[in-house]
Amino acid sequence: MKTKQFNNIVHHRTMEIILKNNTVKDSSKPLINEIRDVVERRISFDEQMRLAYCQPKWQWN
């Protein structure tokens, strides 16, 4: 369950990056590099869970 929740967080952030890049045509950084940066600098799993549960907009299925 925790793995699914963490993946949902990463997926949500990835979608935000894709949407932002689709609206900013002159992005100076390739999309794949920005996604990689987000994944590489992600905070610990426990911190991700704590932050996610503090945000009521998250809906776990």
PDB file of C-alpha atoms in Angstrom:
ATOM      1  CA  MET A   1       0.000   0.000   0.000  1.00  0.00           C
ATOM      2  CA  LYS A   2       2.784   2.405   0.893  1.00  0.00           C
ATOM      3  CA  THR A   3       4.523   1.784  -2.420  1.00  0.00           C
ATOM      4  CA  LYS A   4       1.320   2.575  -4.324  1.00  0.00           C
ATOM      5  CA  GLN A   5       0.851   5.788  -2.363  1.00  0.00           C
ATOM      6  CA  PHE A   6       4.434   6.871  -2.989  1.00  0.00           C
ATOM      7  CA  ASN A   7       4.085   6.115  -6.701  1.00  0.00           C
ATOM      8  CA  ASN A   8       0.925   8.237  -6.772  1.00  0.00           C
ATOM      9  CA  ILE A   9       2.886  11.159  -5.324  1.00  0.00           C
ATOM     10  CA  VAL A  10       5.662  10.790  -7.907  1.00  0.00           C
ATOM     11  CA  HIS A  11       3.089  10.422 -10.697  1.00  0.00           C
ATOM     12  CA  HIS A  12       1.225  13.546  -9.570  1.00  0.00           C
ATOM     13  CA  ARG A  13       4.447  15.589  -9.543  1.00  0.00           C
ATOM     14  CA  THR A  14       5.427  14.212 -12.951  1.00  0.00           C
ATOM     15  CA  MET A  15       2.070  15.272 -14.387  1.00  0.00           C
ATOM     16  CA  GLU A  16       2.567  18.768 -12.970  1.00  0.00           C
ATOM     17  CA  ILE A  17       5.949  18.979 -14.701  1.00  0.00           C
ATOM     18  CA  ILE A  18       4.505  17.760 -18.009  1.00  0.00           C
ATOM     19  CA  LEU A  19       1.661  20.278 -17.857  1.00  0.00           C
ATOM     20  CA  LYS A  20       4.066  23.099 -17.004  1.00  0.00           C
ATOM     21  CA  ASN A  21       6.391  22.170 -19.858  1.00  0.00           C
ATOM     22  CA  ASN A  22       3.520  21.976 -22.313  1.00  0.00           C
ATOM     23  CA  THR A  23       2.598  25.565 -21.486  1.00  0.00           C
ATOM     24  CA  VAL A  24       6.174  26.892 -21.479  1.00  0.00           C
ATOM     25  CA  LYS A  25       7.410  26.318 -25.009  1.00  0.00           C
ATOM     26  CA  ASP A  26      10.858  27.830 -24.480  1.00  0.00           C
ATOM     27  CA  SER A  27      11.734  25.570 -21.563  1.00  0.00           C
ATOM     28  CA  SER A  28      15.488  25.672 -21.085  1.00  0.00           C
ATOM     29  CA  LYS A  29      15.617  22.182 -19.595  1.00  0.00           C
ATOM     30  CA  PRO A  30      14.495  18.991 -21.343  1.00  0.00           C
ATOM     31  CA  LEU A  31      11.470  17.371 -19.741  1.00  0.00           C
ATOM     32  CA  ILE A  32      13.181  14.041 -19.031  1.00  0.00           C
ATOM     33  CA  ASN A  33      15.974  15.774 -17.120  1.00  0.00           C
ATOM     34  CA  GLU A  34      13.506  17.681 -14.986  1.00  0.00           C
ATOM     35  CA  ILE A  35      11.610  14.508 -14.137  1.00  0.00           C
ATOM     36  CA  ARG A  36      14.887  12.785 -13.276  1.00  0.00           C
ATOM     37  CA  ASP A  37      15.845  15.687 -11.014  1.00  0.00           C
ATOM     38  CA  VAL A  38      12.552  15.424  -9.139  1.00  0.00           C
ATOM     39  CA  VAL A  39      13.018  11.695  -8.592  1.00  0.00           C
ATOM     40  CA  GLU A  40      16.675  12.054  -7.561  1.00  0.00           C
ATOM     41  CA  ARG A  41      16.076  14.832  -5.069  1.00  0.00           C
ATOM     42  CA  ARG A  42      12.903  13.359  -3.581  1.00  0.00           C
ATOM     43  CA  ILE A  43      12.761  13.370   0.167  1.00  0.00           C
ATOM     44  CA  SER A  44      12.520  10.234   2.257  1.00  0.00           C
ATOM     45  CA  PHE A  45       9.582   7.887   1.888  1.00  0.00           C
ATOM     46  CA  ASP A  46       8.332   8.642   5.406  1.00  0.00           C
ATOM     47  CA  GLU A  47       8.432  12.380   4.760  1.00  0.00           C
ATOM     48  CA  GLN A  48       6.523  11.921   1.501  1.00  0.00           C
ATOM     49  CA  MET A  49       3.836  10.002   3.364  1.00  0.00           C
ATOM     50  CA  ARG A  50       3.619  12.626   6.098  1.00  0.00           C
ATOM     51  CA  LEU A  51       3.270  15.440   3.589  1.00  0.00           C
ATOM     52  CA  ALA A  52       0.731  13.531   1.514  1.00  0.00           C
ATOM     53  CA  TYR A  53      -1.538  12.809   4.459  1.00  0.00           C
ATOM     54  CA  CYS A  54      -1.437  16.473   5.468  1.00  0.00           C
ATOM     55  CA  GLN A  55      -2.920  17.471   2.111  1.00  0.00           C
ATOM     56  CA  PRO A  56      -6.670  16.751   1.927  1.00  0.00           C
ATOM     57  CA  LYS A  57      -6.628  16.941  -1.873  1.00  0.00           C
ATOM     58  CA  TRP A  58      -4.981  13.504  -2.049  1.00  0.00           C
ATOM     59  CA  GLN A  59      -7.462  10.717  -2.650  1.00  0.00           C
ATOM     60  CA  TRP A  60      -6.106   7.208  -2.170  1.00  0.00           C
ATOM     61  CA  ASN A  61      -7.884   4.416  -4.039  1.00  0.00           C
TER      62      ASN A  61
END
